[in-house]
Amino acid sequence: MKKVYLETFGCQMNVSDSERVATRLVADGFEITPHEAAADVVLINTCSVREKAEHKLYTRVGQIRNSEREKRGDEQIVGVLGCVAQLEGETLFEGKNEIDFVLGTKAVGRVSEAIENVFAGQKRYFDLGDREDNYDWSVSEVQRHLPYVAFVPIIEGCNKFCTYCIVPFSRGREKSLPASEIIRQVLNLRRQGVKEVHLIGQNVNSYRPKIDNGLEDFHGATAFSRLLRAVAATGIERIKFNTSFPRDFHPDIVDAINENKNLCNWVHLPVQSGSNDILRAMRRGHTIESYLQKIDKIKSSPRKLSLTTDVIIGFPDETDKDFQDTLKMADYCKFDSAYIFKYSPRPGTPAYSMIDNVSAEVKTDRFLEFEKLIRFNQRAVFRSYLDKTVEVLVEKISNKNSMELSGHTTCQKVVNFKGSSELLGKIVKVKISEAKTNTLYGEICCNL
Ligand code: SAH
Ligand code: SF4
Ligand code: F3S
C-alpha cells in the first residue's frame, strides 16, 4: 500500500480540499501517513495569496529533495496541488527541484489517477482541468481536520476581482453548490456527531444557487440568508460562516442570526482599508460609509456579535492620511481581532502594474502602529470576558499543555481549561479567569 504525506497551506478552502483529497486517496487504496520520511508520495496543497505564501512551496520542495530519504535514493514522488499549481501549471517543472506532477484547484478529485500515472512512468504530469460532474464534496469522518468541527463549502471561486487579489485567477468564477446538497451534508454531519459546521467560500454572501431547491420553505432577503435559516433548521448545534464580502452583506443576515440560536455570534467582514480612495483603487465595491452602516447593524444586534476583519497595509499610493483614516475606522469598529497584511504585489493582478510605492520601512511602521491599535481594542474585548461564563465546544487536547483542553466559543474565541479527554466533543460552560492576547483561560463549571 502506497503511503501519502499531505501538507496544506492557505485558507479554509485549501484545508477543505485537502480533507477531500485524503478521503479520495484512502477510498482508492492509499494510506495517509503523518510521517514525511515514510511517504512514497508527498503532496503540497499551496497558497498564492501573498509572495511569502507562494515561497513556502519552493522552500518545502527544496527540503524534500535534500532529505535523508532522497540521499539514500529511495524514490519519493512530489505533487503540487492548489492555487500555485493552478497559476503556474507546467512552469513548475522548470525549477531546479524536481516536481513530479501538478494538479490545479479543480482537478484535485483526480489525485489518485495523477499518482498512478506518475508511478507508471509518466513524466511532468499535469491536470488543470475542471471538476468532474459527479465530484464528491463529502469528507470521511477520519479525514476531517477536527472530529467535531466540519467545513462545508457552499460557494467556490470569486467574481470580485479586487485589484490586489490572485484568488479569482486561482479559483475561477463563483459557483454555488445546490442548497439541497449542503443541507444533506449538514444533516449527515450531525448524525456523525459533528457539533459545529463552517459554511465556507471566498464570499459566502454572494451565494446564488442555480435552483433554490431546498430553500423554498425559508424566508430571507437573499439566497444566503435563506440558506442560513435552512441550515439552522437542521438542528445542528453551531453554524459559523466565512468569509463575508461587505458589499453583499445584507442586514437580514444579522436578523437570521438573532432568530436562530445555532447561528453563532461571529461575523468576519474584511474591510481592507479605511480610506475611500484606497477602497476605490482596490475596487472593493464598498465605501467606508457603507461599511460602517453594516457595522452599525452588526453592533446593534440584540445578541452581541463578535466582529473580525482583514486589513491590507501599504497598498500603492496609500498616503499618511489614508492610513490615518484606516486607524480611525478601526477605532470606531472596535474589532475583536484582525488579520493584518502588508500589501504584496501578485503577478497577473491589476494592481501589479501599479507602482508598489509605499516603502518597506513605511509599511512596517504603519503595520506596527495599526497592530498596536488592534491589540489595544482586542485586549479590552478579551478582558471583558473575565469572570463571565462562556459555552465552549471542546475540540482537542491543548497543543501546549496535555492537561488542558481547548475549544472555541460561539463568538470564535479560543478557550483553554483543565479537563479530561472525556469532555471532547461536548459543549461545556467555562468561567473565564485569565485573558491573554489570543486566548481565554478558565475553569469548567458543569456539562451542559
Ligand atoms: N475573500 C475574502 C478574502 C480572501 S484572501 C475577502 O474578500 O475579503 C484573505 C485576505 O488576504 C484578504 O482579505 C486580504 O486582506 C489579504 N490579501 C489578499 N491579497 C493580498 C495581497 N496581494 N497582499 C496582501 N494581502 C492580501
Ligand atoms: Fe480576493 Fe476580493 Fe475575491 Fe476576496 S472578494 S477573494 S479579496 S478578489
Ligand atoms: Fe491562498 Fe488560494 Fe486560499 S491563494 S488564500 S489557498 S484560495
mmCIF file of N, CA, C and O in Angstrom, residues 161-197:
data_model
loop_
_atom_site.group_PDB
_atom_site.id
_atom_site.type_symbol
_atom_site.label_atom_id
_atom_site.label_comp_id
_atom_site.label_asym_id
_atom_site.label_seq_id
_atom_site.Cartn_x
_atom_site.Cartn_y
_atom_site.Cartn_z
ATOM 1 N N PHE A 161 -12.719 40.316 -8.303
ATOM 2 C CA PHE A 161 -11.501 40.907 -8.899
ATOM 3 C C PHE A 161 -11.028 42.167 -8.171
ATOM 4 O O PHE A 161 -10.791 43.196 -8.805
ATOM 5 N N CYS A 162 -10.933 42.115 -6.856
ATOM 6 C CA CYS A 162 -10.262 43.206 -6.144
ATOM 7 C C CYS A 162 -8.875 43.316 -6.782
ATOM 8 O O CYS A 162 -8.261 42.286 -7.101
ATOM 9 N N THR A 163 -8.382 44.537 -6.980
ATOM 10 C CA THR A 163 -7.229 44.705 -7.875
ATOM 11 C C THR A 163 -5.945 44.032 -7.381
ATOM 12 O O THR A 163 -5.050 43.766 -8.162
ATOM 13 N N TYR A 164 -5.859 43.778 -6.061
ATOM 14 C CA TYR A 164 -4.642 43.190 -5.497
ATOM 15 C C TYR A 164 -4.654 41.671 -5.473
ATOM 16 O O TYR A 164 -3.657 41.039 -5.153
ATOM 17 N N CYS A 165 -5.803 41.060 -5.793
ATOM 18 C CA CYS A 165 -6.045 39.682 -5.353
ATOM 19 C C CYS A 165 -5.908 38.631 -6.462
ATOM 20 O O CYS A 165 -6.440 38.776 -7.562
ATOM 21 N N ILE A 166 -5.249 37.558 -6.134
ATOM 22 C CA ILE A 166 -4.967 36.484 -7.087
ATOM 23 C C ILE A 166 -6.095 35.433 -7.116
ATOM 24 O O ILE A 166 -6.192 34.645 -8.054
ATOM 25 N N VAL A 167 -6.935 35.455 -6.070
ATOM 26 C CA VAL A 167 -7.910 34.354 -5.909
ATOM 27 C C VAL A 167 -8.827 34.138 -7.125
ATOM 28 O O VAL A 167 -9.040 32.997 -7.542
ATOM 29 N N PRO A 168 -9.359 35.217 -7.755
ATOM 30 C CA PRO A 168 -10.223 34.952 -8.910
ATOM 31 C C PRO A 168 -9.482 34.208 -10.037
ATOM 32 O O PRO A 168 -10.110 33.523 -10.847
ATOM 33 N N PHE A 169 -8.156 34.338 -10.060
ATOM 34 C CA PHE A 169 -7.364 33.659 -11.089
ATOM 35 C C PHE A 169 -7.046 32.217 -10.687
ATOM 36 O O PHE A 169 -6.952 31.334 -11.525
ATOM 37 N N SER A 170 -6.859 31.997 -9.392
ATOM 38 C CA SER A 170 -6.505 30.637 -8.969
ATOM 39 C C SER A 170 -7.737 29.768 -8.723
ATOM 40 O O SER A 170 -7.661 28.548 -8.807
ATOM 41 N N ARG A 171 -8.865 30.426 -8.449
ATOM 42 C CA ARG A 171 -10.064 29.649 -8.087
ATOM 43 C C ARG A 171 -11.203 29.776 -9.086
ATOM 44 O O ARG A 171 -12.246 29.136 -8.911
ATOM 45 N N GLY A 172 -11.027 30.645 -10.086
ATOM 46 C CA GLY A 172 -12.054 30.762 -11.122
ATOM 47 C C GLY A 172 -13.306 31.481 -10.666
ATOM 48 O O GLY A 172 -13.339 32.093 -9.592
ATOM 49 N N ARG A 173 -14.343 31.393 -11.519
ATOM 50 C CA ARG A 173 -15.576 32.136 -11.250
ATOM 51 C C ARG A 173 -16.401 31.498 -10.133
ATOM 52 O O ARG A 173 -16.293 30.321 -9.857
ATOM 53 N N GLU A 174 -17.274 32.350 -9.548
ATOM 54 C CA GLU A 174 -18.127 31.877 -8.451
ATOM 55 C C GLU A 174 -19.065 30.770 -8.915
ATOM 56 O O GLU A 174 -19.679 30.875 -9.969
ATOM 57 N N LYS A 175 -19.153 29.746 -8.097
ATOM 58 C CA LYS A 175 -20.104 28.688 -8.385
ATOM 59 C C LYS A 175 -20.690 28.210 -7.062
ATOM 60 O O LYS A 175 -19.945 27.800 -6.166
ATOM 61 N N SER A 176 -22.004 28.334 -6.942
ATOM 62 C CA SER A 176 -22.659 27.952 -5.684
ATOM 63 C C SER A 176 -23.073 26.491 -5.736
ATOM 64 O O SER A 176 -23.508 25.997 -6.778
ATOM 65 N N LEU A 177 -22.961 25.827 -4.624
ATOM 66 C CA LEU A 177 -23.392 24.428 -4.557
ATOM 67 C C LEU A 177 -24.905 24.384 -4.307
ATOM 68 O O LEU A 177 -25.441 25.277 -3.643
ATOM 69 N N PRO A 178 -25.582 23.347 -4.798
ATOM 70 C CA PRO A 178 -27.028 23.274 -4.573
ATOM 71 C C PRO A 178 -27.351 23.240 -3.078
ATOM 72 O O PRO A 178 -26.683 22.552 -2.309
ATOM 73 N N ALA A 179 -28.396 24.005 -2.687
ATOM 74 C CA ALA A 179 -28.776 24.070 -1.272
ATOM 75 C C ALA A 179 -29.141 22.684 -0.742
ATOM 76 O O ALA A 179 -28.796 22.327 0.394
ATOM 77 N N SER A 180 -29.814 21.893 -1.586
ATOM 78 C CA SER A 180 -30.250 20.569 -1.114
ATOM 79 C C SER A 180 -29.026 19.719 -0.740
ATOM 80 O O SER A 180 -29.052 18.957 0.230
ATOM 81 N N GLU A 181 -27.941 19.859 -1.503
ATOM 82 C CA GLU A 181 -26.715 19.098 -1.243
ATOM 83 C C GLU A 181 -26.057 19.578 0.064
ATOM 84 O O GLU A 181 -25.580 18.772 0.879
ATOM 85 N N ILE A 182 -26.077 20.900 0.287
ATOM 86 C CA ILE A 182 -25.478 21.455 1.509
ATOM 87 C C ILE A 182 -26.245 20.953 2.730
ATOM 88 O O ILE A 182 -25.659 20.508 3.717
ATOM 89 N N ILE A 183 -27.574 20.987 2.619
ATOM 90 C CA ILE A 183 -28.407 20.573 3.759
ATOM 91 C C ILE A 183 -28.249 19.064 4.019
ATOM 92 O O ILE A 183 -28.122 18.630 5.163
ATOM 93 N N ARG A 184 -28.171 18.309 2.920
ATOM 94 C CA ARG A 184 -27.960 16.854 3.074
ATOM 95 C C ARG A 184 -26.653 16.592 3.830
ATOM 96 O O ARG A 184 -26.589 15.789 4.752
ATOM 97 N N GLN A 185 -25.610 17.354 3.443
ATOM 98 C CA GLN A 185 -24.306 17.174 4.101
ATOM 99 C C GLN A 185 -24.358 17.538 5.573
ATOM 100 O O GLN A 185 -23.799 16.829 6.413
ATOM 101 N N VAL A 186 -25.037 18.658 5.891
ATOM 102 C CA VAL A 186 -25.086 19.092 7.292
ATOM 103 C C VAL A 186 -25.851 18.047 8.129
ATOM 104 O O VAL A 186 -25.432 17.702 9.243
ATOM 105 N N LEU A 187 -26.946 17.516 7.576
ATOM 106 C CA LEU A 187 -27.711 16.500 8.309
ATOM 107 C C LEU A 187 -26.850 15.261 8.557
ATOM 108 O O LEU A 187 -26.860 14.681 9.648
ATOM 109 N N ASN A 188 -26.078 14.920 7.549
ATOM 110 C CA ASN A 188 -25.195 13.771 7.648
ATOM 111 C C ASN A 188 -24.131 13.985 8.724
ATOM 112 O O ASN A 188 -23.847 13.105 9.540
ATOM 113 N N LEU A 189 -23.556 15.183 8.735
ATOM 114 C CA LEU A 189 -22.522 15.523 9.716
ATOM 115 C C LEU A 189 -23.113 15.488 11.123
ATOM 116 O O LEU A 189 -22.486 15.024 12.068
ATOM 117 N N ARG A 190 -24.328 15.972 11.243
ATOM 118 C CA ARG A 190 -24.988 15.981 12.552
ATOM 119 C C ARG A 190 -25.144 14.548 13.055
ATOM 120 O O ARG A 190 -24.872 14.247 14.217
ATOM 121 N N ARG A 191 -25.558 13.656 12.140
ATOM 122 C CA ARG A 191 -25.707 12.240 12.518
ATOM 123 C C ARG A 191 -24.376 11.648 12.958
ATOM 124 O O ARG A 191 -24.307 10.802 13.832
ATOM 125 N N GLN A 192 -23.275 12.136 12.358
ATOM 126 C CA GLN A 192 -21.944 11.613 12.734
ATOM 127 C C GLN A 192 -21.421 12.217 14.041
ATOM 128 O O GLN A 192 -20.314 11.924 14.461
ATOM 129 N N GLY A 193 -22.170 13.137 14.634
ATOM 130 C CA GLY A 193 -21.744 13.717 15.915
ATOM 131 C C GLY A 193 -21.004 15.040 15.781
ATOM 132 O O GLY A 193 -20.447 15.540 16.759
ATOM 133 N N VAL A 194 -20.974 15.610 14.568
ATOM 134 C CA VAL A 194 -20.342 16.929 14.403
ATOM 135 C C VAL A 194 -21.199 17.978 15.111
ATOM 136 O O VAL A 194 -22.417 17.964 15.007
ATOM 137 N N LYS A 195 -20.525 18.862 15.851
ATOM 138 C CA LYS A 195 -21.268 19.874 16.621
ATOM 139 C C LYS A 195 -21.273 21.235 15.928
ATOM 140 O O LYS A 195 -22.128 22.058 16.196
ATOM 141 N N GLU A 196 -20.262 21.478 15.110
ATOM 142 C CA GLU A 196 -20.159 22.823 14.526
ATOM 143 C C GLU A 196 -19.812 22.711 13.047
ATOM 144 O O GLU A 196 -18.864 22.018 12.687
ATOM 145 N N VAL A 197 -20.593 23.400 12.204
ATOM 146 C CA VAL A 197 -20.225 23.445 10.779
ATOM 147 C C VAL A 197 -19.840 24.879 10.418
ATOM 148 O O VAL A 197 -20.408 25.836 10.950
#
